[in-house]
Tab-separated table of C-alpha atoms in Angstrom:
chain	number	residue	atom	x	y	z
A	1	UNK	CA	100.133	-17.539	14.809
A	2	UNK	CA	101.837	-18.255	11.802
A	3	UNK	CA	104.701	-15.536	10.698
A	4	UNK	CA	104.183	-13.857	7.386
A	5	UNK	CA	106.990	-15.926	5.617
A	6	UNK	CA	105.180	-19.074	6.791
A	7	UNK	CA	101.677	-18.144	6.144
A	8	UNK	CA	99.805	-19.882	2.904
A	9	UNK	CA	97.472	-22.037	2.172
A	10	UNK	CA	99.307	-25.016	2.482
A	11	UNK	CA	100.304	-23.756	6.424
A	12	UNK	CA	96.294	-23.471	7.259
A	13	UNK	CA	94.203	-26.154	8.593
A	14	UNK	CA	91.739	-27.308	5.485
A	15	UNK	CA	88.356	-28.542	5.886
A	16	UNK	CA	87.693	-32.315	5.189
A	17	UNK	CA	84.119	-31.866	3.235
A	18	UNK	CA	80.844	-32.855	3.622
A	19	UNK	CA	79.374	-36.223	3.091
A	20	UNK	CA	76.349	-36.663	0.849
A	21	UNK	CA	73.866	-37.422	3.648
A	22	UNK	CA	75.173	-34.117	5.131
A	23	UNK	CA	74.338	-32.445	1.920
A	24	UNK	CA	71.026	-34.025	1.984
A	25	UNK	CA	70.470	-32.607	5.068
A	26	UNK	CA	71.297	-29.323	4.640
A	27	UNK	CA	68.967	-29.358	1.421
A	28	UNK	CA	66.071	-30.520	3.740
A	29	UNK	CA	66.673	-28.161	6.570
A	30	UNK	CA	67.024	-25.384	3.670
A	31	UNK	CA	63.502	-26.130	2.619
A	32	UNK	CA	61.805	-24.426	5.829
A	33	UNK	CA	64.388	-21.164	5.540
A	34	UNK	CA	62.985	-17.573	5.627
A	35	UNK	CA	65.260	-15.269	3.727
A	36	UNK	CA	65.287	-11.416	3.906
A	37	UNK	CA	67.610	-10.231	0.827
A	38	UNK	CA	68.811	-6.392	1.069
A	39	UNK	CA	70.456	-4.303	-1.580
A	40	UNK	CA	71.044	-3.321	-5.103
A	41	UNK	CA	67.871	-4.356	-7.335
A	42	UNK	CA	68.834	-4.199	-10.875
A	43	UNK	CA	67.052	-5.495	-13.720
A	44	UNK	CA	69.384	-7.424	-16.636
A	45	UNK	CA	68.352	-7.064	-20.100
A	46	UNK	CA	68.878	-9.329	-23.170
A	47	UNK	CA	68.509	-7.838	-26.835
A	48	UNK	CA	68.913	-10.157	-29.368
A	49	UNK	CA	68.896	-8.544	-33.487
A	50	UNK	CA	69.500	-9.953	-36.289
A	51	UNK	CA	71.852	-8.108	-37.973
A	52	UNK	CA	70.860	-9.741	-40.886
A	53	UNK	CA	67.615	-8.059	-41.321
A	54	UNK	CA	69.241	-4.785	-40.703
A	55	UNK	CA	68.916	-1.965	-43.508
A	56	UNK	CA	70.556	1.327	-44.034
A	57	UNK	CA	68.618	4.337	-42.644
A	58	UNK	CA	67.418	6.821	-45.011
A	59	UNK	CA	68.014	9.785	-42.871
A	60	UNK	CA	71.417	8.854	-41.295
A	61	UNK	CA	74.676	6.893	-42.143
A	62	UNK	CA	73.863	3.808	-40.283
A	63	UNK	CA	73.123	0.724	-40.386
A	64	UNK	CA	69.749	0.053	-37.717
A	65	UNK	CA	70.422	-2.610	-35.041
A	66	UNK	CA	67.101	-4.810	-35.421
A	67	UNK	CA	65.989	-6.419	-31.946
A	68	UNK	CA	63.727	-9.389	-32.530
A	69	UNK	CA	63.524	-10.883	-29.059
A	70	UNK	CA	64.088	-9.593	-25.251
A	71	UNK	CA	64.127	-11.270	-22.070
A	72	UNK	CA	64.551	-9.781	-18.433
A	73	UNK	CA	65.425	-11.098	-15.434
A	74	UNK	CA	66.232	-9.846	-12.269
A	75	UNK	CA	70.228	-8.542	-11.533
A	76	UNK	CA	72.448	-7.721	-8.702
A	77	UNK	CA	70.851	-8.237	-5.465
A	78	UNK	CA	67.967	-9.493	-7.255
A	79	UNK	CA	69.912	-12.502	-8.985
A	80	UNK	CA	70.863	-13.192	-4.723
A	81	UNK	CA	67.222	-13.879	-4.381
A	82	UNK	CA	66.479	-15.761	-7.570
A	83	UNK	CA	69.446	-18.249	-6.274
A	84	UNK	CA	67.560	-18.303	-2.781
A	85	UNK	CA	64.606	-19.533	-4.616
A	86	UNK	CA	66.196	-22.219	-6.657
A	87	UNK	CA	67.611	-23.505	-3.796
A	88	UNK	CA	64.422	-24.459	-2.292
A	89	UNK	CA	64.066	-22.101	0.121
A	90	UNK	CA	60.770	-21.683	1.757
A	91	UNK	CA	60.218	-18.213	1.460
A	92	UNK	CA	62.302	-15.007	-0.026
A	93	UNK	CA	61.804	-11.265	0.671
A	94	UNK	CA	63.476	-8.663	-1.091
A	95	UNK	CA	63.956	-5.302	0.077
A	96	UNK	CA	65.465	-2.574	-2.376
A	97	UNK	CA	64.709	0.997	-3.857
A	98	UNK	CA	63.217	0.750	-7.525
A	99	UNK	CA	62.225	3.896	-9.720
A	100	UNK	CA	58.752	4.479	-10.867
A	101	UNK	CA	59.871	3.403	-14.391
A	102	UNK	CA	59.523	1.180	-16.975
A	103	UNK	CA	62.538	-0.753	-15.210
A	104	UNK	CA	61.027	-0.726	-11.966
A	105	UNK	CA	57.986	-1.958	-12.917
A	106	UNK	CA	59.727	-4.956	-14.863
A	107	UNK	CA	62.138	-5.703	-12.244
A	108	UNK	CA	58.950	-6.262	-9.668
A	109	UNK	CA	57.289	-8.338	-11.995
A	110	UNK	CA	60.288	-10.326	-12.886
A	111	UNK	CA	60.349	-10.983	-9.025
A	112	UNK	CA	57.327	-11.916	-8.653
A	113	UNK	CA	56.922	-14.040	-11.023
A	114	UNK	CA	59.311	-16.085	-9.506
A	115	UNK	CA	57.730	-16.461	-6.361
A	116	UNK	CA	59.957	-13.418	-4.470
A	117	UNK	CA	58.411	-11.056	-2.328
A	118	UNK	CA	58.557	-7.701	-3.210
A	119	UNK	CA	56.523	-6.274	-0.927
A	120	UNK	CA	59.192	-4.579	1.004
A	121	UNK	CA	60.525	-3.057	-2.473
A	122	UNK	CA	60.541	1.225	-1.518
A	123	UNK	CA	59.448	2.761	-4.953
A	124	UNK	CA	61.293	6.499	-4.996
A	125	UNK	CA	59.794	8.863	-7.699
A	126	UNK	CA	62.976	10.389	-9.787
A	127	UNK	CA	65.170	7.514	-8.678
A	128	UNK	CA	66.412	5.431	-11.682
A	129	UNK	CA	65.787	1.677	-11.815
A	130	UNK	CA	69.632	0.130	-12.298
A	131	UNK	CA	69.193	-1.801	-15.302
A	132	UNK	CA	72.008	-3.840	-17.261
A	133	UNK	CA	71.100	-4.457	-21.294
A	134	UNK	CA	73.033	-6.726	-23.344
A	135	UNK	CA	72.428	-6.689	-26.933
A	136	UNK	CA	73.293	-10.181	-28.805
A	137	UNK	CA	74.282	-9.341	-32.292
A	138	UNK	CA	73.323	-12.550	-34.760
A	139	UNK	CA	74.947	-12.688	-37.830
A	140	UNK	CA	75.785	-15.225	-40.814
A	141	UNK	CA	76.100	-19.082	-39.842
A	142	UNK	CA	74.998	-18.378	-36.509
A	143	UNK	CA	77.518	-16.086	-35.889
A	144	UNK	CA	77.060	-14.752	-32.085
A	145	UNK	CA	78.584	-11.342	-30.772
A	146	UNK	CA	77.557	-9.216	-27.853
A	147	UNK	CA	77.695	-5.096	-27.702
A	148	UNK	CA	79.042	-2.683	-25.591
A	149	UNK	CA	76.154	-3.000	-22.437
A	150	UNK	CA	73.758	-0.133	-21.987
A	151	UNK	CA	74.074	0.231	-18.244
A	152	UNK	CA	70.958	2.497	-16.614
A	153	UNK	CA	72.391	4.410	-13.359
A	154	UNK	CA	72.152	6.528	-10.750
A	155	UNK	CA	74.673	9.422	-10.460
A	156	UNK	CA	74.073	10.466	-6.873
A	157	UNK	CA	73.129	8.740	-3.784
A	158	UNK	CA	70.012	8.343	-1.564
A	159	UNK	CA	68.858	11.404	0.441
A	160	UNK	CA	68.815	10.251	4.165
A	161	UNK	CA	64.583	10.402	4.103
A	162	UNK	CA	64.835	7.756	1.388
A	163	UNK	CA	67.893	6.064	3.826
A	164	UNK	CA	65.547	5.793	6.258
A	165	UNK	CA	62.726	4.765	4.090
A	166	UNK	CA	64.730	1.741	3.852
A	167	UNK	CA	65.312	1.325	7.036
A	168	UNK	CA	61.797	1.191	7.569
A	169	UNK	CA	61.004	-1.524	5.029
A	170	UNK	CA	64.534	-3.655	6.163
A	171	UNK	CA	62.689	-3.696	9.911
A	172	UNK	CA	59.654	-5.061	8.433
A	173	UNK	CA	61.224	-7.729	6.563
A	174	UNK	CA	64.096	-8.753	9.668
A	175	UNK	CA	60.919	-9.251	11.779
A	176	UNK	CA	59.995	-11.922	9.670
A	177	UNK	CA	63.168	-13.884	8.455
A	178	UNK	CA	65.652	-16.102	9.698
A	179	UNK	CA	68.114	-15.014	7.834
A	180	UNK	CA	69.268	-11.620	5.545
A	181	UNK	CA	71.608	-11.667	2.805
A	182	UNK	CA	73.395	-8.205	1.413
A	183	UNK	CA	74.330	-7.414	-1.888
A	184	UNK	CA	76.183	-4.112	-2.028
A	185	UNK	CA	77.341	-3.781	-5.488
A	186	UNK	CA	76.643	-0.090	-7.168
A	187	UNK	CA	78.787	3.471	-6.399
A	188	UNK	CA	75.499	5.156	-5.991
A	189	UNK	CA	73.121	2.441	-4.419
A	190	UNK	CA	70.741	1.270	-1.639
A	191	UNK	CA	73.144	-0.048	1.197
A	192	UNK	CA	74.642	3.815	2.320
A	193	UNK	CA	75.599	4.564	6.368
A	194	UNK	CA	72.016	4.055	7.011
A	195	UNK	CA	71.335	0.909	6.640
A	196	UNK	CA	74.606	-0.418	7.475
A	197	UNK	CA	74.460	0.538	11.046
A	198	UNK	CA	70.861	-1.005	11.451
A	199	UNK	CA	71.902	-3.636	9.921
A	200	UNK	CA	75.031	-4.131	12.996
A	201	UNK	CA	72.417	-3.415	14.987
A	202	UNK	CA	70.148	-6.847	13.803
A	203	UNK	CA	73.273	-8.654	13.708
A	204	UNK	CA	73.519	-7.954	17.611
A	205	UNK	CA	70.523	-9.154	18.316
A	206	UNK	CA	71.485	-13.009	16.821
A	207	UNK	CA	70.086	-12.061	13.007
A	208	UNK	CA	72.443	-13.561	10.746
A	209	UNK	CA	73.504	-11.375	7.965
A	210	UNK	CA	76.470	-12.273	5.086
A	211	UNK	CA	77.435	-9.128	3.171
A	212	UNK	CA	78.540	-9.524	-0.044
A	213	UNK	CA	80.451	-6.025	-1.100
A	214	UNK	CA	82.463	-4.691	-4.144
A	215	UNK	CA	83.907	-1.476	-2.572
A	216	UNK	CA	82.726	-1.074	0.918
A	217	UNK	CA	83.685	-4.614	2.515
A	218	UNK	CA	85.302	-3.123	5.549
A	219	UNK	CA	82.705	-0.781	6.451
A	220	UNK	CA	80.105	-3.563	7.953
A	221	UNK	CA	80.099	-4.418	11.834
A	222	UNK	CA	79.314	-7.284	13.175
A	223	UNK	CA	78.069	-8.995	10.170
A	224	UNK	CA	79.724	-12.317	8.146
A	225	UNK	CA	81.779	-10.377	5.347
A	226	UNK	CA	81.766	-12.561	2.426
A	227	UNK	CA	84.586	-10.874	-0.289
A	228	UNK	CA	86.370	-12.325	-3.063
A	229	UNK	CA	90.317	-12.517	-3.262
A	230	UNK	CA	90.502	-8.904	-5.411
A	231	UNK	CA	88.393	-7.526	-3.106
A	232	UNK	CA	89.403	-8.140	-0.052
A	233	UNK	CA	92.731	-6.965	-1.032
A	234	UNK	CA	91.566	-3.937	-2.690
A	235	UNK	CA	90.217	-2.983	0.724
A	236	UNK	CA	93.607	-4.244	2.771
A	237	UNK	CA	96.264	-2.621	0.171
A	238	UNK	CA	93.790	0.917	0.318
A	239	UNK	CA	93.909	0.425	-3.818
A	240	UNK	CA	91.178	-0.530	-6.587
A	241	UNK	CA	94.278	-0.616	-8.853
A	242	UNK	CA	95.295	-4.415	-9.600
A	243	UNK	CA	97.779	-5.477	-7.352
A	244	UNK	CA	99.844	-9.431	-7.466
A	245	UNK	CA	97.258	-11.188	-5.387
A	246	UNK	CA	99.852	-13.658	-3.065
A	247	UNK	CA	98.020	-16.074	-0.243
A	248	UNK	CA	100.018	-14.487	2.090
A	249	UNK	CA	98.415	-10.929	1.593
A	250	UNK	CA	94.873	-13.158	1.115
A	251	UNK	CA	95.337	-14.126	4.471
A	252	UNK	CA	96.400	-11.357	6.551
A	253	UNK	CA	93.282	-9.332	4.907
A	254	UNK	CA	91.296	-11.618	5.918
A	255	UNK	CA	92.396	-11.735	9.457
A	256	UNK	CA	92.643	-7.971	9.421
A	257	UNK	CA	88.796	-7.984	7.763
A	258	UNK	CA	87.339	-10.375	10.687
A	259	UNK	CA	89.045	-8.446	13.467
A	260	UNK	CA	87.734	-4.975	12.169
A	261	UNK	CA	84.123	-6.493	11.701
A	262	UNK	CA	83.824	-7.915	14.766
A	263	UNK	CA	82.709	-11.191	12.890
A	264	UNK	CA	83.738	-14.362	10.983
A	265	UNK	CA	84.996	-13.774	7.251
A	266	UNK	CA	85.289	-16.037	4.206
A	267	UNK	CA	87.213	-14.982	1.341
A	268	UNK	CA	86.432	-16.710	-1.537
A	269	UNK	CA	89.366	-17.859	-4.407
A	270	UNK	CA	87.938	-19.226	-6.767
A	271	UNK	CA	89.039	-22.661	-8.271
A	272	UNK	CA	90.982	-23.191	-4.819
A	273	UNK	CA	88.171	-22.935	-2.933
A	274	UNK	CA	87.892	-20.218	0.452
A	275	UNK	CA	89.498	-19.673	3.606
A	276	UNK	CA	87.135	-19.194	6.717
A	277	UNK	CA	88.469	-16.993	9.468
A	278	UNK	CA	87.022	-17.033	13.035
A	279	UNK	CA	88.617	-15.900	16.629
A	280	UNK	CA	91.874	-15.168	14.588
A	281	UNK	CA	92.147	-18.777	13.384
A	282	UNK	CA	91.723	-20.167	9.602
A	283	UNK	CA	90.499	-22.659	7.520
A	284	UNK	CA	91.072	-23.821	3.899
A	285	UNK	CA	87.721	-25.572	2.521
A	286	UNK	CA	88.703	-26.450	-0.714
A	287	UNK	CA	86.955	-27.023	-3.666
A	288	UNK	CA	87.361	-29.680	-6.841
A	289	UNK	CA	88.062	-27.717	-10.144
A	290	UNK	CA	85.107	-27.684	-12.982
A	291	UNK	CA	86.328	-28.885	-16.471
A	292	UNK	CA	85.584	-26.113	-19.180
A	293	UNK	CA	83.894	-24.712	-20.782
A	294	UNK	CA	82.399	-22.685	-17.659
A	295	UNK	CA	80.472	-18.960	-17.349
A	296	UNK	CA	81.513	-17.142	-13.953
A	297	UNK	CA	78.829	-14.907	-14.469
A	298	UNK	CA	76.562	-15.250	-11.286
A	299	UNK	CA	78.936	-17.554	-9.714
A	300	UNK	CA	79.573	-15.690	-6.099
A	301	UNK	CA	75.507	-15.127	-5.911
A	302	UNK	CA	75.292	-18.580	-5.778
A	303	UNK	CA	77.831	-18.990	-3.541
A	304	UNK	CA	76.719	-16.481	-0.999
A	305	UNK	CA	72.924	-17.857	-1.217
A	306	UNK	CA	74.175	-21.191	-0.472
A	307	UNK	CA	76.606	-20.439	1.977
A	308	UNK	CA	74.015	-18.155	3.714
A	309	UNK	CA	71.642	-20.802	3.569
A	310	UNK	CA	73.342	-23.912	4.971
A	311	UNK	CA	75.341	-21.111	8.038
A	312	UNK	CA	71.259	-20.358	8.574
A	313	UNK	CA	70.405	-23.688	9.113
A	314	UNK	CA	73.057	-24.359	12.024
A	315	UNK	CA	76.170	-25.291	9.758
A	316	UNK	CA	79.332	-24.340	10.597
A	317	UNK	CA	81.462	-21.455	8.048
A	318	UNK	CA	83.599	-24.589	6.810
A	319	UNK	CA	80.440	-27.174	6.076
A	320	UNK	CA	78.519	-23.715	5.127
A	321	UNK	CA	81.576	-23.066	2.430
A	322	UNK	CA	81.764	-26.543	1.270
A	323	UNK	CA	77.828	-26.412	0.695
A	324	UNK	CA	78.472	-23.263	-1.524
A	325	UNK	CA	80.897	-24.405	-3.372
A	326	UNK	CA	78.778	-27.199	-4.744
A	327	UNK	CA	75.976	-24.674	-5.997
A	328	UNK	CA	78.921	-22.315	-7.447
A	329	UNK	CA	80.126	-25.205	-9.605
A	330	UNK	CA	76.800	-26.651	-10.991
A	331	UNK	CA	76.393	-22.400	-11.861
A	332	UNK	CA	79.402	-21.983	-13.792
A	333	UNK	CA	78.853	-24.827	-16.447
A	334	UNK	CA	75.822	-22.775	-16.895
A	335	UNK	CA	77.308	-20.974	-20.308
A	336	UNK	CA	75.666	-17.461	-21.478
A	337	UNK	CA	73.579	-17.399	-18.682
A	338	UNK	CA	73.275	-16.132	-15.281
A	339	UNK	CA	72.671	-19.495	-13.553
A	340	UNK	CA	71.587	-20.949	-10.659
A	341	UNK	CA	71.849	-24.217	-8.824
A	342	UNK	CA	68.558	-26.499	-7.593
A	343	UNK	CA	68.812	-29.304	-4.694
A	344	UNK	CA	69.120	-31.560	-7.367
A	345	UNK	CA	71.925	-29.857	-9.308
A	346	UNK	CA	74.061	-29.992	-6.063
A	347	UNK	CA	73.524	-33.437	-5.623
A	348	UNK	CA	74.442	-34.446	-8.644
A	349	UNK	CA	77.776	-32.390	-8.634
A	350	UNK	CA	78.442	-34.291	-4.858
A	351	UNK	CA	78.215	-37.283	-7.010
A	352	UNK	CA	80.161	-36.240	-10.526
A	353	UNK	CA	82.781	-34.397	-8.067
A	354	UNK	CA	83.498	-37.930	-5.837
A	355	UNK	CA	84.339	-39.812	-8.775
């Protein structure tokens, strides 16, 4: 084992890359995948007004905010499963709480109508649907500004009859998938105590689960953690204030994240790529930069679907890395938009990224 004045990227072992035919052949394999996709359902929002059609209200000192178009889409964990899709896979569940709202009732629809299964989708009366709304302001010249997001939340969590509600409907679904992907992004959302300890408990019996985490990463067992660099060392330094992220503190959290899991880890870092760590060992797969302009926006969902996908289909954590990191760059040259990557996108960025 390296010491800590020794340890950095350039001390680890790096991963060579994948060939095309090997990324051919993950695509193929990917097309008869099952996916079971668990977490926070959130619908995303577009708004777009014309500000130059708005008019001073008679009754107040303002200016209205005119909306002449909207779009929806599904956000979150629900953006995981979109990416899923467009990766070919051959069929996607998603399991998830949902109000009986407006929101709710657009998010399943949004789902649906792109060929995701929502039957495993636990509809809680008095929940709120998470929903993100962006309003586009459009002014003179094509002038392009966006608001302050309207964010729809929840301000307590789920009672432990609606934990186990869950439960219920993640069973169902694990019966039926090869693989289940995790998105645990919201203070106040699906993935509690609950489902996180039957979740270890599908991981034990060979399911393979990648949890992707914004505040609880080192609460999972036995499960593939998949964090970012900030987040992983939010959870190692016991602070969500920003701290000098150094490769050396990258990789002892990520040691210290695989030991406490019981399980591989892969920390992703952005335009360097990710480090895999297994048995107390490490790997750098690098990636190739992406010219700008780029959109990070929906970036690590198409990492983790990608990287879930190829691990599912018998690839190793460093081939399963290199395959995401393919799908992450074709996503963020995907500008204003929360993108994902086809089998043909990631082909074509093998090609563009050996020349």
């Amino acid at each position: 084992m390296l010491s800590d004045e020794s340890m950095n990227l350039a001390s680890i072992r790096q991963f060579d890359g994948l060939a095309r035919e090997q990324v051919s052949d993950i695509l193929q394999r990917i097309s008869r995948l099952k996916v079971g996709v668990i977490g926070d359902g959130c619908l995303d929002m577009y708004w777009h007004a014309d500000m130059t059609a708005s008019e001073l209200s008679r009754e107040t000192p303002h200016y209205n905010v005119p909306v002449v178009g909207e779009r929806f889409a599904p956000g979150a964990a629900g953006n995981a499963a979109v990416n899923f899709k467009a990766l070919g896979c051959e069929e996607v569940s998603f399991c998830s709480i949902a109000g009986d709202d407006w929101r709710g009732h657009l998010l399943k629809e949004a789902l649906r109508s792109r060929g995701i299964n929502d039957a495993f989708v636990q509809v809680e009366p008095g929940r709120v649907t998470p929903a993100y709304c962006k309003v586009m302001l459009h002014g003179l010249q094509e002038v392009r500004q966006e608001a302050p997001r309207i964010d729809f939340i929840n301000q307590e969590g789920l009672s432990d009859a609606a934990g186990h509600r869950v439960v219920q409907q993640l069973d169902r679904m694990a019966e039926k998938v090869d693989v289940i992907s995790v998105t645990d992004q919201l203070e106040y959302g699906v993935v509690g105590s609950i489902v996180r300890e039957r979740l270890s408990y599908w991981a034990s019996l060979g399911k393979k689960i990648v949890v992707d985490s914004r505040d609880r990463i080192g609460t999972f067992k036995n499960v593939v953690l998949k964090p970012n660099e900030l987040e992983a060392l939010r959870w190692y330094n016991g602070s969500s204030k920003h701290q000098q992220a150094t490769e050396s503190g990258i990789l002892k959290a990520g040691l210290q994240l695989s030991k406490q899991a019981g399980a591989p880890c892969c920390i992703t870092l952005g335009e360097k790529g990710a480090v895999w760590f297994e048995n107390n060992e490490m790997i750098l797969v690098p990636t190739r930069p992406v010219p700008p302009p780029i959109d990070i926006v929906g970036a690590g969902d198409s990492f983790t679907a990608a990287f879930l996908s190829a691990w599912g289909t018998g690839c190793t954590g460093p081939e399963a890395a290199a395959f995401a990191h393919l799908a992450a760059a074709v996503t963020v040259r995907k500008c204003g938009e929360t993108g994902t990557a086809s089998p043909q996108e990631i082909l074509d960025r093998w090609d563009h990224s050996e020349v």
